[in-house]
Amino acid sequence: MAVPKLRFPEFTGKWDEYTLNYLLKINSGRDYKHLQNGNIPVYGTGGLIGYVNKSISNEDAIGIGRKGTINNPYFLEAPFWTVDTLFFCTIRNKFNLEFTLKLIEKLKLEEYNEATGVPSLSKNNLDKIIVSAPTLPEQTKIAKIFSLLDHKISLQRRKVDLMNLYKKGILQRVFSRNASNFQVTNIGKIFEITRGVVIAKTDISEKQTNINCYPIYSSQTSNNGIMGYDSVYDFNGKFLTWTTDGANAGRVFYRNGKFRCTNVCGVLVEKYKGNSNRYMAELLNKYTYKYVSYVGNPKLMNGVMASIPLSIPPLNIQIEYSRVFKQLDKNINLNKQKLDKLELFKKGILQKMFV
């Protein structure tokens, strides 16, 4: 028995230990393809996947992936149906369901994965999990805190999604224009094309420091493509980069500053001052995916990139739209940072308010 690091002052005493099986009745989902369409939601490991006319449960529950995605529990509001890759877990004893969901979120369910080649859980290994919980009044108060926090995170995530949708609409309107003063050309005529180099793991720092201050861009698109930092740089100025290999092949970014690139990151060096701008990056993203080769590992190589045809406006129009895109990206990034901070705060509170 133990106590959490952070606690409401009116509660004292140690939390009791229970098996997960004591708190929950663990049920398996079933096939739903024999059912007719309706208004009852069907859930899988990734969330909502369809609707049927019959429910598998009329009690609120917790969904726990038993195959594939096994560490993403979420709340299931009755009535619902679940597929066989998802456990639906109802409260067996007098425990708070929302509190229990947060309790499971804190667990590292992948540690209970069976060695089957595919991430999977069974009732037997869930039964072995030991958790700690306080009395029901304390559970309820903790659950309310996280309910409010989840609501705030949901609103912030929705705000980011709407801002991305707004930007998408702006881009569609901008790129639907094609005036007589637009230049028809291809990438190879306005950019020199090169790529990064193989960078030793020993040269890569996970965190940015005063010494390792220059970003290293790779094939990934998360975190703006940054895979780490180095003490030296290969490029200095305004450039466009793109992912040459892998699942994100063809994704183009605008870069401004000192940086390095790995060998799976191509670099477009402007031949004419000003062409490395946000407008050109967004314009390229409209077309590059069409030229990715999917024979084996997805690729968009230098020669193919050079041949991509474009219809581009005069430089002054490119720059004006780039200012608009810069402000849109700034607003999106600021709100994304707020979302990240909220999620990080929730993670920290989750660690401190649970044993």
Coordinates of C-alpha atoms in Angstrom, one line a residue:
M1 CA 0.0 0.0 0.0
A2 CA 1.1 3.6 -0.7
V3 CA 0.0 7.2 -1.2
P4 CA 0.3 9.5 -4.2
K5 CA 2.7 12.5 -4.3
L6 CA -0.2 14.9 -4.9
R7 CA -3.4 14.6 -2.9
F8 CA -6.5 16.6 -1.8
P9 CA -5.8 17.7 1.8
E10 CA -9.1 16.2 3.2
F11 CA -8.0 12.7 2.3
T12 CA -5.5 10.6 4.3
G13 CA -4.5 7.0 4.7
K14 CA -2.9 4.6 2.3
W15 CA -4.4 3.4 -1.0
D16 CA -5.4 -0.3 -1.1
E17 CA -4.2 -2.7 -3.7
Y18 CA -6.4 -4.7 -6.0
T19 CA -6.1 -6.8 -9.1
L20 CA -7.5 -5.3 -12.2
N21 CA -9.9 -8.2 -12.4
Y22 CA -11.3 -7.1 -9.0
L23 CA -12.2 -3.7 -10.4
L24 CA -13.4 -4.7 -13.8
K25 CA -15.5 -7.3 -15.6
I26 CA -13.5 -7.9 -18.8
N27 CA -15.5 -8.8 -21.8
S28 CA -14.5 -9.5 -25.4
G29 CA -16.1 -7.8 -28.4
R30 CA -17.6 -9.7 -31.3
D31 CA -18.1 -9.6 -35.0
Y32 CA -20.7 -7.1 -36.1
K33 CA -20.9 -7.7 -39.9
H34 CA -24.1 -9.8 -39.5
L35 CA -25.9 -6.8 -37.9
Q36 CA -27.9 -4.2 -39.8
N37 CA -27.0 -0.5 -40.0
G38 CA -28.4 1.6 -37.2
N39 CA -27.4 4.3 -34.7
I40 CA -25.4 2.2 -32.2
P41 CA -21.7 3.0 -32.5
V42 CA -19.2 0.3 -33.2
Y43 CA -15.7 0.7 -31.7
G44 CA -12.3 -0.8 -32.5
T45 CA -8.8 -0.3 -31.1
G46 CA -8.6 3.1 -32.9
G47 CA -12.0 4.4 -32.0
L48 CA -15.3 4.6 -33.9
I49 CA -15.6 2.4 -37.0
G50 CA -19.3 2.3 -37.8
Y51 CA -22.9 1.9 -36.7
V52 CA -25.2 -1.0 -36.2
N53 CA -28.8 -1.6 -34.9
K54 CA -27.9 -3.6 -31.8
S55 CA -25.7 -3.0 -28.7
I56 CA -23.3 -5.4 -27.0
S57 CA -23.5 -3.5 -23.7
N58 CA -25.9 -1.1 -22.0
E59 CA -23.4 0.0 -19.4
D60 CA -20.7 2.6 -19.8
A61 CA -17.3 0.9 -20.1
I62 CA -13.6 1.2 -20.8
G63 CA -12.3 0.0 -24.1
I64 CA -8.9 -1.7 -23.9
G65 CA -7.3 -2.9 -27.2
R66 CA -6.4 -6.6 -26.9
K67 CA -4.7 -6.9 -30.3
G68 CA -2.7 -4.3 -32.2
T69 CA -3.2 -1.1 -30.3
I70 CA -2.9 -2.2 -26.7
N71 CA -2.0 1.0 -24.8
N72 CA -4.8 3.4 -25.7
P73 CA -7.7 2.8 -23.3
Y74 CA -10.7 5.1 -23.8
F75 CA -14.2 5.7 -22.4
L76 CA -17.2 3.9 -24.1
E77 CA -20.6 5.5 -23.5
A78 CA -23.4 3.0 -23.6
P79 CA -25.0 1.7 -25.7
F80 CA -22.3 0.5 -28.0
W81 CA -20.8 -2.5 -29.8
T82 CA -17.1 -3.5 -29.9
V83 CA -15.2 -5.7 -32.3
D84 CA -13.1 -8.7 -31.1
T85 CA -9.9 -6.7 -31.1
L86 CA -11.2 -4.7 -28.2
F87 CA -12.0 -5.6 -24.6
F88 CA -14.9 -3.7 -23.1
C89 CA -14.5 -3.5 -19.3
T90 CA -17.4 -2.5 -17.0
I91 CA -17.1 -1.8 -13.3
R92 CA -17.5 -4.9 -11.2
N93 CA -17.4 -3.3 -7.8
K94 CA -18.1 0.1 -6.4
F95 CA -15.4 2.0 -8.2
N96 CA -15.6 5.2 -10.3
L97 CA -15.3 4.4 -14.0
E98 CA -13.6 7.6 -15.0
F99 CA -11.0 7.2 -12.2
T100 CA -10.4 3.6 -13.3
L101 CA -9.8 4.8 -16.9
K102 CA -7.1 7.2 -15.7
L103 CA -5.7 4.4 -13.6
I104 CA -5.3 2.2 -16.7
E105 CA -3.9 5.1 -18.8
K106 CA -1.1 5.4 -16.3
L107 CA -0.2 1.7 -16.7
K108 CA 2.2 0.6 -19.4
L109 CA 0.0 -2.2 -20.9
E110 CA 2.7 -3.0 -23.4
E111 CA 4.7 -4.6 -20.6
Y112 CA 2.0 -7.2 -20.4
N113 CA 2.1 -8.0 -24.1
E114 CA 2.2 -11.7 -25.1
A115 CA 5.0 -12.8 -27.3
T116 CA 2.8 -13.5 -30.4
G117 CA 4.5 -11.3 -33.0
V118 CA 1.5 -8.9 -32.8
P119 CA 0.9 -6.7 -29.7
S120 CA -1.8 -8.6 -27.8
L121 CA -3.3 -8.9 -24.4
S122 CA -5.4 -11.6 -22.8
K123 CA -7.8 -11.7 -19.8
N124 CA -5.2 -13.8 -18.0
N125 CA -2.4 -11.2 -18.2
L126 CA -4.8 -8.3 -17.4
D127 CA -5.9 -10.3 -14.3
K128 CA -2.3 -10.3 -13.0
I129 CA -2.1 -6.5 -13.0
I130 CA -2.0 -5.0 -9.5
V131 CA -3.3 -1.4 -9.0
S132 CA -3.8 0.9 -6.1
A133 CA -7.0 2.9 -5.4
P134 CA -8.4 5.1 -2.7
T135 CA -12.0 5.3 -1.3
L136 CA -14.8 6.1 -3.7
P137 CA -15.1 9.8 -2.6
E138 CA -11.5 10.4 -3.4
Q139 CA -11.8 8.6 -6.7
T140 CA -14.7 10.7 -7.6
K141 CA -12.9 14.0 -6.9
I142 CA -9.8 12.9 -8.8
A143 CA -12.1 11.9 -11.7
K144 CA -13.7 15.3 -11.8
I145 CA -10.3 17.0 -12.1
F146 CA -9.3 14.9 -15.1
S147 CA -12.7 15.3 -16.7
L148 CA -12.3 19.1 -16.7
L149 CA -8.7 18.7 -18.0
D150 CA -9.7 16.3 -20.7
H151 CA -12.5 18.7 -21.8
K152 CA -10.0 21.6 -22.0
I153 CA -7.6 19.4 -24.0
S154 CA -10.4 18.4 -26.3
L155 CA -11.4 22.0 -27.0
Q156 CA -7.8 23.0 -27.7
R157 CA -7.3 20.0 -30.0
R158 CA -10.5 21.0 -31.8
K159 CA -9.2 24.6 -32.2
V160 CA -6.0 23.3 -33.8
D161 CA -8.0 21.0 -36.1
L162 CA -10.2 23.9 -37.2
M163 CA -7.2 26.2 -37.8
N164 CA -5.6 23.5 -40.0
L165 CA -8.8 23.1 -41.9
Y166 CA -9.0 26.9 -42.4
K167 CA -5.4 26.9 -43.7
K168 CA -6.3 24.1 -46.1
G169 CA -9.2 26.1 -47.4
I170 CA -7.0 29.2 -47.9
L171 CA -4.4 27.0 -49.8
Q172 CA -7.1 25.6 -52.1
R173 CA -8.4 29.1 -53.0
V174 CA -4.9 30.5 -53.6
F175 CA -3.7 27.6 -55.7
S176 CA -6.9 27.6 -57.8
R177 CA -5.7 30.9 -59.4
N178 CA -3.8 30.7 -62.6
A179 CA -3.3 34.1 -64.3
S180 CA -1.7 35.0 -67.6
N181 CA 1.4 36.3 -65.9
F182 CA 2.2 32.9 -64.3
Q183 CA 5.3 31.2 -65.4
V184 CA 5.1 27.6 -66.6
T185 CA 8.4 25.9 -65.6
N186 CA 9.8 22.9 -63.7
I187 CA 11.7 22.5 -60.5
G188 CA 15.0 21.9 -62.1
K189 CA 15.0 25.3 -63.8
I190 CA 14.5 27.3 -60.7
F191 CA 16.3 25.2 -58.1
E192 CA 19.6 23.3 -57.8
I193 CA 18.8 19.9 -56.4
T194 CA 21.0 18.2 -53.8
R195 CA 20.5 16.2 -50.6
G196 CA 21.9 15.7 -47.1
V197 CA 24.6 13.3 -46.0
V198 CA 24.9 10.2 -43.7
I199 CA 25.2 11.5 -40.2
A200 CA 26.8 9.3 -37.5
K201 CA 24.6 8.6 -34.5
T202 CA 27.4 9.8 -32.3
D203 CA 27.0 13.3 -33.8
I204 CA 23.3 13.5 -33.1
S205 CA 22.0 15.1 -29.9
E206 CA 18.4 14.5 -28.9
K207 CA 18.2 17.8 -27.1
Q208 CA 19.2 21.3 -28.4
T209 CA 22.0 22.8 -26.4
N210 CA 24.3 25.8 -26.7
I211 CA 26.8 23.6 -28.5
N212 CA 24.5 21.2 -30.4
C213 CA 22.2 24.0 -31.5
Y214 CA 21.7 23.3 -35.2
P215 CA 18.7 21.1 -36.2
I216 CA 19.1 17.9 -38.2
Y217 CA 16.2 17.2 -40.6
S218 CA 15.4 13.7 -41.8
S219 CA 12.6 11.7 -43.4
Q220 CA 10.2 12.2 -40.5
T221 CA 7.5 14.9 -40.6
S222 CA 6.7 15.0 -36.9
N223 CA 8.4 17.8 -34.9
N224 CA 8.8 19.7 -38.1
G225 CA 11.1 17.0 -39.4
I226 CA 13.7 17.5 -36.7
M227 CA 15.4 14.2 -35.6
G228 CA 18.1 15.8 -33.4
Y229 CA 20.8 18.5 -33.2
D230 CA 24.4 18.9 -34.1
S231 CA 27.3 21.3 -33.4
V232 CA 27.9 22.0 -37.1
Y233 CA 25.7 22.9 -40.1
D234 CA 25.8 22.3 -43.8
F235 CA 23.2 24.8 -45.0
N236 CA 22.7 28.5 -44.1
G237 CA 19.9 30.6 -45.5
K238 CA 16.5 29.9 -47.1
F239 CA 15.9 26.6 -48.7
L240 CA 13.2 24.0 -49.4
T241 CA 13.7 20.4 -48.2
W242 CA 11.8 17.3 -49.0
T243 CA 11.6 13.7 -47.8
T244 CA 13.1 11.5 -50.4
D245 CA 12.4 8.0 -48.9
G246 CA 9.9 6.3 -46.7
A247 CA 6.3 6.7 -45.7
N248 CA 6.5 10.5 -45.9
A249 CA 8.3 10.7 -49.3
G250 CA 7.5 13.9 -51.1
R251 CA 6.7 16.1 -48.1
V252 CA 8.2 19.5 -48.6
F253 CA 9.2 22.0 -45.9
Y254 CA 10.4 25.7 -46.0
R255 CA 13.6 26.1 -44.0
N256 CA 15.3 29.3 -42.9
G257 CA 18.6 29.3 -41.0
K258 CA 21.5 27.0 -40.3
F259 CA 20.8 23.2 -40.4
R260 CA 22.0 19.8 -41.5
C261 CA 20.1 17.1 -43.4
T262 CA 20.4 13.3 -43.5
N263 CA 20.8 11.4 -46.7
V264 CA 17.0 10.8 -47.0
C265 CA 16.3 14.5 -47.0
G266 CA 16.5 16.4 -50.3
V267 CA 17.4 20.1 -50.5
L268 CA 16.2 22.7 -53.1
V269 CA 18.7 25.5 -53.5
E270 CA 17.2 28.6 -55.2
K271 CA 18.8 29.7 -58.5
Y272 CA 17.0 33.1 -58.3
K273 CA 16.9 35.0 -55.1
G274 CA 13.5 34.8 -53.4
N275 CA 12.1 31.5 -54.8
S276 CA 12.8 29.6 -51.5
N277 CA 9.6 30.7 -49.7
R278 CA 6.6 29.3 -48.0
Y279 CA 4.4 29.7 -51.1
M280 CA 6.7 27.5 -53.1
A281 CA 6.8 24.9 -50.3
E282 CA 3.0 24.7 -50.1
L283 CA 2.6 24.7 -53.9
L284 CA 5.0 21.8 -54.2
N285 CA 3.1 19.8 -51.5
K286 CA 0.1 20.1 -53.8
Y287 CA 1.9 18.1 -56.5
T288 CA 4.9 16.1 -55.2
Y289 CA 2.8 13.1 -53.9
K290 CA 1.8 12.4 -57.5
Y291 CA 5.4 11.7 -58.4
V292 CA 6.3 9.4 -55.5
S293 CA 7.3 5.9 -56.7
Y294 CA 5.7 3.1 -54.6
V295 CA 7.7 0.3 -56.1
G296 CA 9.2 -1.1 -52.9
N297 CA 10.1 1.7 -50.4
P298 CA 8.3 4.9 -51.4
K299 CA 10.8 7.3 -53.1
L300 CA 10.9 10.7 -54.7
M301 CA 14.4 11.0 -56.1
N302 CA 16.3 14.1 -57.3
G303 CA 15.7 13.5 -61.0
V304 CA 12.0 13.1 -60.6
M305 CA 11.8 16.2 -58.4
A306 CA 13.6 18.2 -61.0
S307 CA 11.1 17.3 -63.7
I308 CA 7.9 18.3 -61.8
P309 CA 6.1 21.0 -63.8
L310 CA 4.7 24.1 -62.1
S311 CA 2.8 27.2 -62.9
I312 CA 4.1 30.0 -60.6
P313 CA 3.1 33.6 -60.1
P314 CA 5.6 36.5 -60.1
L315 CA 7.9 36.7 -57.1
N316 CA 6.1 39.6 -55.4
I317 CA 2.9 37.6 -55.3
Q318 CA 4.8 34.6 -53.9
I319 CA 6.2 36.7 -51.2
E320 CA 2.8 38.3 -50.3
Y321 CA 1.2 34.9 -50.0
S322 CA 4.2 33.6 -48.0
R323 CA 3.5 36.3 -45.4
V324 CA -0.1 35.1 -45.1
F325 CA 1.1 31.4 -44.8
K326 CA 3.7 32.5 -42.2
Q327 CA 1.0 34.1 -40.0
L328 CA -1.3 31.0 -40.4
D329 CA 1.6 28.7 -39.4
K330 CA 2.5 30.9 -36.5
N331 CA -1.1 30.8 -35.1
I332 CA -1.3 27.0 -35.6
N333 CA 2.0 26.4 -34.0
L334 CA 1.2 28.6 -31.0
N335 CA -2.1 26.7 -30.4
K336 CA -0.3 23.4 -31.0
Q337 CA 2.2 24.4 -28.3
K338 CA -0.7 25.1 -25.9
L339 CA -2.1 21.7 -26.7
D340 CA 1.3 20.0 -26.1
K341 CA 1.6 21.9 -22.7
L342 CA -1.8 20.8 -21.6
E343 CA -1.1 17.2 -22.5
L344 CA 2.2 17.4 -20.7
F345 CA 0.6 18.9 -17.7
K346 CA -2.0 16.1 -17.7
K347 CA 0.7 13.5 -17.9
G348 CA 2.6 15.1 -15.0
I349 CA -0.6 15.3 -12.8
L350 CA -1.4 11.7 -13.8
Q351 CA 1.9 10.5 -12.4
K352 CA 1.5 12.5 -9.2
M353 CA -2.1 11.9 -8.3
F354 CA -1.9 8.1 -8.8
V355 CA 0.2 5.5 -7.0

